[in-house]
Every structure is written in structure tokens, then in C-alpha cells.
Amino acid sequence: DLSQKHYEQALALSEALGAKQLTANMFNSLGAVENTRGHHMKAIAHYSQSIPLFQSLNDNFGLARVYHNIGMTFADEGNWEEANRFYGQSLRVSDAMGLVPLKSITFLNRALTLAHLRRFDDAREYNFKAQRLLKQLKDELGLAEYHKVQGILEREQGEWQAATSHLKLALKKFNEKSSKLGQAETQHELAKLAEAMGQLRQVRVWLQQALQSYRDLGIKSKMTLVEEQLRRDQRLVKEKDEVVA
């Protein structure tokens, strides 16, 4: 709430001053706030307002970044086709301008999107490209994300052992870097893995850990999602116990 208040004040001032660069960045930042709230269409509306400003400024980094952010917002909404399209637009700018750090993160997110589209060979290729760049950059948090995405890929293809290995390594790296968001997302993915493996009680353990991590971050949309999954998991465990009894 406080972030949004300050960004809106800065936006009003930057528009009054005709400061295009700052205005574009404020629209981008407000989009990020709305996406964190779970207001995806509001986020995309803010992001879209920054695009013509970045274009008029020939700010390729800003343009690639906002395309990437729109892709992430569509991914959060579960619209994987649109997410993939905007990641592609971001990469076209990044490739042309040599924006390696941003390109590495977009590779990761595109790999995850392609996994959800069941295009596993393409997903593995993009995740490998990301790993190669992240090693060059010595980006440890990025490498943790690589292992998280690889774990999701392995899980979606039924490779339980490899999925477990990658996700737990990702969690270890996120813990070392004190990345609460990385921890929360990986705990959530480990819950999905446990569910796929039929380990219903372990699902609850990971969901409770993810819920606490999201609670610490104050991400209400994710808290609501995990709480719903916990209630569903509790029903499944109860039904299983009744069948056994």
C-alpha cells in the first residue's frame, strides 16, 4: 500500500514535469505492485502505458524489461500463450541490444512457460541457455531459479527423483541467499511434487511452509491460493483415512 502511494505521487510529479523516463519507470513500478496484489489486468494496463514512452526514448532496456514483466503477469494469470509471446518480444530486444542479465532471466521464465505448454524439449533448451549465461554472470540467485525450473520440468515429465533433487537444491540455494520469495515458490512447487507422487501428508507440510513464507512477504493473492490448497488437501487426507478405516 505504501509503495503504491509513493509511486502514484512520483507519477503525478513526473507527468507534471514532463519527465518521460521517470514516468515510464513509475508506470512499470505500479504494474509490479498491481501484479503482486493479484490484479493482473490493472498491472498490464500500467505496463502498457510505459511502452510508448520507452519507445519514444529509445530505451531498449526499459522496453525489454516491461515486455518481460507483461509476460510474467500473463504467466501469473495462467495465460501461457500470451506469456510466451511477450517473453519472445523481450528477447528480441535483449538479443539485439546485448542485454545479457535480463536475457538470462527471460530464458528462465520462457522455459517455465514452455513447460506449462507441454513443449518440453524447447523448455529444456531455454533453461540450459539460462544456466550457461547465469554461470558466466556468477548469478547465484539466478542459478537457484534454474534448478527450480528444472525441477518443475522433471516433475511434469514424471521424473520424480530428478525433480526432487533439483527442487531441494533450489531451496537450499534460496535459503543461503535469504530469498523469501524463492523459498516460498520452491516450497509451493515441492507441495505439487508431493501431490503428484501421492504423498498427501507431505503436501500439507510443504504448503504450510509456503504459506508462512508468503505471509512473511505479505503477498495476499498467494496466501489465499495456498490456503485454498490446504483446505483441499485436508479433505483428501480425511477421505483417504476414511477409506483405510
mmCIF file of C-alpha atoms in Angstrom:
data_model
loop_
_atom_site.group_PDB
_atom_site.id
_atom_site.type_symbol
_atom_site.label_atom_id
_atom_site.label_comp_id
_atom_site.label_asym_id
_atom_site.label_seq_id
_atom_site.Cartn_x
_atom_site.Cartn_y
_atom_site.Cartn_z
ATOM 1 C CA ASP A 1 0.000 0.000 0.000
ATOM 2 C CA LEU A 2 2.794 2.396 0.930
ATOM 3 C CA SER A 3 4.719 1.554 -2.262
ATOM 4 C CA GLN A 4 1.681 2.336 -4.377
ATOM 5 C CA LYS A 5 1.113 5.643 -2.572
ATOM 6 C CA HIS A 6 4.683 6.820 -3.199
ATOM 7 C CA TYR A 7 4.754 5.613 -6.820
ATOM 8 C CA GLU A 8 1.474 7.441 -7.553
ATOM 9 C CA GLN A 9 2.859 10.650 -6.001
ATOM 10 C CA ALA A 10 6.037 10.302 -8.072
ATOM 11 C CA LEU A 11 3.977 9.618 -11.204
ATOM 12 C CA ALA A 12 1.907 12.775 -10.723
ATOM 13 C CA LEU A 13 5.062 14.861 -10.306
ATOM 14 C CA SER A 14 6.906 13.279 -13.228
ATOM 15 C CA GLU A 15 3.946 13.796 -15.572
ATOM 16 C CA ALA A 16 3.644 17.448 -14.462
ATOM 17 C CA LEU A 17 7.354 17.930 -15.152
ATOM 18 C CA GLY A 18 7.196 16.141 -18.496
ATOM 19 C CA ALA A 19 9.877 13.694 -17.276
ATOM 20 C CA LYS A 20 9.238 10.816 -19.689
ATOM 21 C CA GLN A 21 11.893 8.463 -18.316
ATOM 22 C CA LEU A 22 10.643 8.716 -14.751
ATOM 23 C CA THR A 23 7.009 8.495 -15.865
ATOM 24 C CA ALA A 24 7.724 5.284 -17.792
ATOM 25 C CA ASN A 25 9.502 3.785 -14.790
ATOM 26 C CA MET A 26 6.628 4.726 -12.445
ATOM 27 C CA PHE A 27 4.077 3.012 -14.719
ATOM 28 C CA ASN A 28 6.337 -0.056 -14.725
ATOM 29 C CA SER A 29 6.640 0.018 -10.917
ATOM 30 C CA LEU A 30 2.885 0.462 -10.434
ATOM 31 C CA GLY A 31 2.349 -2.521 -12.714
ATOM 32 C CA ALA A 32 4.595 -4.593 -10.463
ATOM 33 C CA VAL A 33 2.597 -3.540 -7.372
ATOM 34 C CA GLU A 34 -0.730 -4.471 -9.004
ATOM 35 C CA ASN A 35 0.653 -7.811 -10.166
ATOM 36 C CA THR A 36 1.811 -8.594 -6.610
ATOM 37 C CA ARG A 37 -1.714 -7.812 -5.424
ATOM 38 C CA GLY A 38 -3.059 -10.290 -7.973
ATOM 39 C CA HIS A 39 -4.714 -7.524 -10.056
ATOM 40 C CA HIS A 40 -3.326 -8.762 -13.363
ATOM 41 C CA MET A 41 -5.338 -6.673 -15.803
ATOM 42 C CA LYS A 42 -4.577 -3.485 -13.850
ATOM 43 C CA ALA A 43 -0.899 -4.456 -13.920
ATOM 44 C CA ILE A 44 -0.929 -4.930 -17.694
ATOM 45 C CA ALA A 45 -2.723 -1.577 -18.133
ATOM 46 C CA HIS A 46 0.067 0.184 -16.222
ATOM 47 C CA TYR A 47 2.804 -1.696 -18.076
ATOM 48 C CA SER A 48 1.200 -0.893 -21.430
ATOM 49 C CA GLN A 49 1.274 2.844 -20.659
ATOM 50 C CA SER A 50 5.051 2.680 -20.278
ATOM 51 C CA ILE A 51 5.672 1.029 -23.678
ATOM 52 C CA PRO A 52 5.209 4.108 -25.957
ATOM 53 C CA LEU A 53 7.291 6.180 -23.514
ATOM 54 C CA PHE A 54 10.198 3.729 -23.578
ATOM 55 C CA GLN A 55 9.904 3.547 -27.375
ATOM 56 C CA SER A 56 9.999 7.346 -27.759
ATOM 57 C CA LEU A 57 13.105 7.457 -25.538
ATOM 58 C CA ASN A 58 14.817 4.614 -27.462
ATOM 59 C CA ASP A 59 15.198 2.966 -24.036
ATOM 60 C CA ASN A 60 15.692 -0.642 -25.090
ATOM 61 C CA PHE A 61 16.410 -1.913 -21.590
ATOM 62 C CA GLY A 62 13.175 -0.370 -20.303
ATOM 63 C CA LEU A 63 11.250 -1.785 -23.263
ATOM 64 C CA ALA A 64 12.685 -5.303 -22.867
ATOM 65 C CA ARG A 65 12.013 -5.157 -19.134
ATOM 66 C CA VAL A 66 8.370 -4.130 -19.497
ATOM 67 C CA TYR A 67 7.706 -6.822 -22.148
ATOM 68 C CA HIS A 68 9.242 -9.333 -19.723
ATOM 69 C CA ASN A 69 7.029 -8.030 -16.886
ATOM 70 C CA ILE A 70 3.896 -8.344 -19.029
ATOM 71 C CA GLY A 71 4.939 -11.915 -19.794
ATOM 72 C CA MET A 72 5.285 -12.622 -16.060
ATOM 73 C CA THR A 73 1.835 -11.151 -15.404
ATOM 74 C CA PHE A 74 0.203 -13.347 -18.051
ATOM 75 C CA ALA A 75 2.086 -16.318 -16.550
ATOM 76 C CA ASP A 76 0.697 -15.493 -13.093
ATOM 77 C CA GLU A 77 -2.755 -15.475 -14.683
ATOM 78 C CA GLY A 78 -2.083 -18.877 -16.277
ATOM 79 C CA ASN A 79 -2.261 -17.486 -19.814
ATOM 80 C CA TRP A 80 0.854 -19.284 -21.044
ATOM 81 C CA GLU A 81 0.433 -18.487 -24.750
ATOM 82 C CA GLU A 82 0.415 -14.740 -24.112
ATOM 83 C CA ALA A 83 3.244 -15.078 -21.590
ATOM 84 C CA ASN A 84 5.343 -16.853 -24.208
ATOM 85 C CA ARG A 85 4.540 -14.168 -26.801
ATOM 86 C CA PHE A 86 5.697 -11.308 -24.578
ATOM 87 C CA TYR A 87 8.816 -13.155 -23.423
ATOM 88 C CA GLY A 88 9.614 -13.535 -27.118
ATOM 89 C CA GLN A 89 9.221 -9.771 -27.642
ATOM 90 C CA SER A 90 11.510 -9.098 -24.677
ATOM 91 C CA LEU A 91 14.140 -11.473 -26.029
ATOM 92 C CA ARG A 92 14.085 -9.886 -29.483
ATOM 93 C CA VAL A 93 15.055 -6.552 -27.896
ATOM 94 C CA SER A 94 17.532 -8.153 -25.470
ATOM 95 C CA ASP A 95 19.248 -10.109 -28.251
ATOM 96 C CA ALA A 96 19.579 -7.028 -30.465
ATOM 97 C CA MET A 97 20.984 -4.868 -27.658
ATOM 98 C CA GLY A 98 23.097 -7.463 -25.805
ATOM 99 C CA LEU A 99 21.162 -7.185 -22.536
ATOM 100 C CA VAL A 100 22.621 -10.380 -21.066
ATOM 101 C CA PRO A 101 21.396 -10.241 -17.424
ATOM 102 C CA LEU A 102 17.793 -9.576 -18.456
ATOM 103 C CA LYS A 103 18.048 -12.168 -21.216
ATOM 104 C CA SER A 104 19.121 -14.858 -18.731
ATOM 105 C CA ILE A 105 16.055 -14.256 -16.526
ATOM 106 C CA THR A 106 13.744 -14.172 -19.550
ATOM 107 C CA PHE A 107 15.206 -17.517 -20.689
ATOM 108 C CA LEU A 108 14.263 -18.974 -17.287
ATOM 109 C CA ASN A 109 10.714 -17.650 -17.396
ATOM 110 C CA ARG A 110 10.236 -18.728 -21.001
ATOM 111 C CA ALA A 111 11.470 -22.229 -20.099
ATOM 112 C CA LEU A 112 8.850 -22.402 -17.338
ATOM 113 C CA THR A 113 6.139 -21.151 -19.694
ATOM 114 C CA LEU A 114 7.068 -23.696 -22.363
ATOM 115 C CA ALA A 115 6.919 -26.459 -19.741
ATOM 116 C CA HIS A 116 3.330 -25.448 -18.960
ATOM 117 C CA LEU A 117 2.618 -25.515 -22.713
ATOM 118 C CA ARG A 118 3.997 -29.110 -22.685
ATOM 119 C CA ARG A 119 6.775 -28.133 -25.115
ATOM 120 C CA PHE A 120 9.369 -29.898 -23.008
ATOM 121 C CA ASP A 121 12.260 -30.043 -25.489
ATOM 122 C CA ASP A 122 12.021 -26.286 -26.090
ATOM 123 C CA ALA A 123 11.724 -25.678 -22.340
ATOM 124 C CA ARG A 124 14.883 -27.667 -21.616
ATOM 125 C CA GLU A 125 16.760 -25.779 -24.326
ATOM 126 C CA TYR A 126 15.825 -22.375 -22.863
ATOM 127 C CA ASN A 127 16.638 -23.482 -19.323
ATOM 128 C CA PHE A 128 20.060 -24.700 -20.493
ATOM 129 C CA LYS A 129 20.673 -21.355 -22.241
ATOM 130 C CA ALA A 130 19.756 -19.600 -18.989
ATOM 131 C CA GLN A 131 22.120 -21.762 -16.938
ATOM 132 C CA ARG A 132 25.005 -21.026 -19.302
ATOM 133 C CA LEU A 133 24.511 -17.249 -19.036
ATOM 134 C CA LEU A 134 23.936 -17.351 -15.274
ATOM 135 C CA LYS A 135 27.208 -19.205 -14.747
ATOM 136 C CA GLN A 136 29.010 -16.548 -16.789
ATOM 137 C CA LEU A 137 27.390 -13.838 -14.660
ATOM 138 C CA LYS A 138 28.055 -15.773 -11.413
ATOM 139 C CA ASP A 139 24.411 -15.120 -10.525
ATOM 140 C CA GLU A 140 23.705 -17.494 -7.625
ATOM 141 C CA LEU A 141 20.058 -16.474 -7.215
ATOM 142 C CA GLY A 142 19.542 -16.955 -10.937
ATOM 143 C CA LEU A 143 21.100 -20.416 -10.691
ATOM 144 C CA ALA A 144 18.708 -21.245 -7.854
ATOM 145 C CA GLU A 145 15.873 -20.285 -10.221
ATOM 146 C CA TYR A 146 17.401 -22.527 -12.884
ATOM 147 C CA HIS A 147 17.215 -25.521 -10.505
ATOM 148 C CA LYS A 148 13.637 -24.624 -9.568
ATOM 149 C CA VAL A 149 12.571 -24.514 -13.225
ATOM 150 C CA GLN A 150 14.460 -27.747 -13.977
ATOM 151 C CA GLY A 151 12.691 -29.396 -11.037
ATOM 152 C CA ILE A 152 9.317 -28.339 -12.438
ATOM 153 C CA LEU A 153 10.293 -29.675 -15.862
ATOM 154 C CA GLU A 154 11.306 -33.045 -14.399
ATOM 155 C CA ARG A 155 8.121 -33.216 -12.327
ATOM 156 C CA GLU A 156 5.890 -32.504 -15.322
ATOM 157 C CA GLN A 157 7.584 -35.370 -17.175
ATOM 158 C CA GLY A 158 7.216 -37.774 -14.232
ATOM 159 C CA GLU A 159 10.907 -37.882 -13.286
ATOM 160 C CA TRP A 160 10.302 -37.804 -9.522
ATOM 161 C CA GLN A 161 13.871 -38.378 -8.321
ATOM 162 C CA ALA A 162 15.397 -35.722 -10.589
ATOM 163 C CA ALA A 163 12.574 -33.303 -9.732
ATOM 164 C CA THR A 164 13.143 -33.787 -6.004
ATOM 165 C CA SER A 165 16.900 -33.293 -6.386
ATOM 166 C CA HIS A 166 16.594 -30.041 -8.366
ATOM 167 C CA LEU A 167 13.850 -28.513 -6.204
ATOM 168 C CA LYS A 168 15.639 -29.280 -2.942
ATOM 169 C CA LEU A 169 18.884 -27.851 -4.325
ATOM 170 C CA ALA A 170 16.981 -24.723 -5.374
ATOM 171 C CA LEU A 171 15.514 -24.418 -1.872
ATOM 172 C CA LYS A 172 18.975 -24.803 -0.325
ATOM 173 C CA LYS A 173 20.364 -22.018 -2.536
ATOM 174 C CA PHE A 174 17.408 -19.723 -1.800
ATOM 175 C CA ASN A 175 17.887 -20.347 1.930
ATOM 176 C CA GLU A 176 21.586 -19.458 1.644
ATOM 177 C CA LYS A 177 20.683 -16.186 -0.093
ATOM 178 C CA SER A 178 17.782 -15.460 2.299
ATOM 179 C CA SER A 179 15.401 -15.167 -0.663
ATOM 180 C CA LYS A 180 11.989 -15.488 0.981
ATOM 181 C CA LEU A 181 10.167 -15.334 -2.366
ATOM 182 C CA GLY A 182 12.393 -18.067 -3.822
ATOM 183 C CA GLN A 183 11.781 -20.174 -0.720
ATOM 184 C CA ALA A 184 8.008 -19.704 -0.924
ATOM 185 C CA GLU A 185 7.795 -20.561 -4.624
ATOM 186 C CA THR A 186 10.013 -23.638 -4.260
ATOM 187 C CA GLN A 187 8.116 -24.898 -1.196
ATOM 188 C CA HIS A 188 4.933 -24.496 -3.233
ATOM 189 C CA GLU A 189 6.436 -26.491 -6.126
ATOM 190 C CA LEU A 190 7.604 -29.213 -3.691
ATOM 191 C CA ALA A 191 3.998 -29.464 -2.466
ATOM 192 C CA LYS A 192 2.846 -30.032 -6.057
ATOM 193 C CA LEU A 193 5.550 -32.681 -6.467
ATOM 194 C CA ALA A 194 4.453 -34.460 -3.287
ATOM 195 C CA GLU A 195 0.859 -34.418 -4.555
ATOM 196 C CA ALA A 196 1.924 -35.873 -7.911
ATOM 197 C CA MET A 197 3.747 -38.641 -6.019
ATOM 198 C CA GLY A 198 0.680 -39.349 -3.855
ATOM 199 C CA GLN A 199 2.393 -38.194 -0.621
ATOM 200 C CA LEU A 200 -0.625 -36.354 0.760
ATOM 201 C CA ARG A 201 0.705 -35.691 4.273
ATOM 202 C CA GLN A 202 3.945 -34.284 2.837
ATOM 203 C CA VAL A 203 1.851 -31.983 0.648
ATOM 204 C CA ARG A 204 0.495 -30.359 3.804
ATOM 205 C CA VAL A 205 3.980 -29.883 5.272
ATOM 206 C CA TRP A 206 5.241 -28.032 2.191
ATOM 207 C CA LEU A 207 2.049 -25.987 1.809
ATOM 208 C CA GLN A 208 2.263 -24.804 5.417
ATOM 209 C CA GLN A 209 5.877 -23.749 4.894
ATOM 210 C CA ALA A 210 4.963 -21.926 1.659
ATOM 211 C CA LEU A 211 2.042 -20.195 3.384
ATOM 212 C CA GLN A 212 4.301 -18.898 6.150
ATOM 213 C CA SER A 213 6.835 -17.633 3.617
ATOM 214 C CA TYR A 214 4.135 -15.849 1.586
ATOM 215 C CA ARG A 215 2.688 -14.463 4.836
ATOM 216 C CA ASP A 216 6.109 -13.057 5.791
ATOM 217 C CA LEU A 217 6.184 -11.334 2.380
ATOM 218 C CA GLY A 218 2.594 -10.088 2.651
ATOM 219 C CA ILE A 219 1.596 -11.480 -0.770
ATOM 220 C CA LYS A 220 -2.126 -11.904 -0.120
ATOM 221 C CA SER A 221 -3.035 -13.393 -3.500
ATOM 222 C CA LYS A 222 -0.543 -16.246 -2.973
ATOM 223 C CA MET A 223 -1.646 -16.702 0.657
ATOM 224 C CA THR A 224 -5.257 -17.134 -0.479
ATOM 225 C CA LEU A 225 -4.229 -19.671 -3.136
ATOM 226 C CA VAL A 226 -2.203 -21.788 -0.692
ATOM 227 C CA GLU A 227 -4.933 -21.616 1.979
ATOM 228 C CA GLU A 228 -7.425 -22.994 -0.572
ATOM 229 C CA GLN A 229 -4.987 -25.799 -1.444
ATOM 230 C CA LEU A 230 -4.522 -26.599 2.265
ATOM 231 C CA ARG A 231 -8.275 -26.956 2.717
ATOM 232 C CA ARG A 232 -8.466 -29.222 -0.332
ATOM 233 C CA ASP A 233 -5.516 -31.274 0.909
ATOM 234 C CA GLN A 234 -7.153 -31.670 4.334
ATOM 235 C CA ARG A 235 -10.302 -33.033 2.673
ATOM 236 C CA LEU A 236 -8.246 -35.501 0.589
ATOM 237 C CA VAL A 237 -6.328 -36.768 3.641
ATOM 238 C CA LYS A 238 -9.594 -37.173 5.577
ATOM 239 C CA GLU A 239 -11.195 -39.089 2.693
ATOM 240 C CA LYS A 240 -8.128 -41.343 2.413
ATOM 241 C CA ASP A 241 -8.163 -42.066 6.154
ATOM 242 C CA GLU A 242 -11.894 -42.920 5.975
ATOM 243 C CA VAL A 243 -11.253 -45.355 3.102
ATOM 244 C CA VAL A 244 -8.448 -47.042 5.058
ATOM 245 C CA ALA A 245 -10.631 -47.257 8.181
#
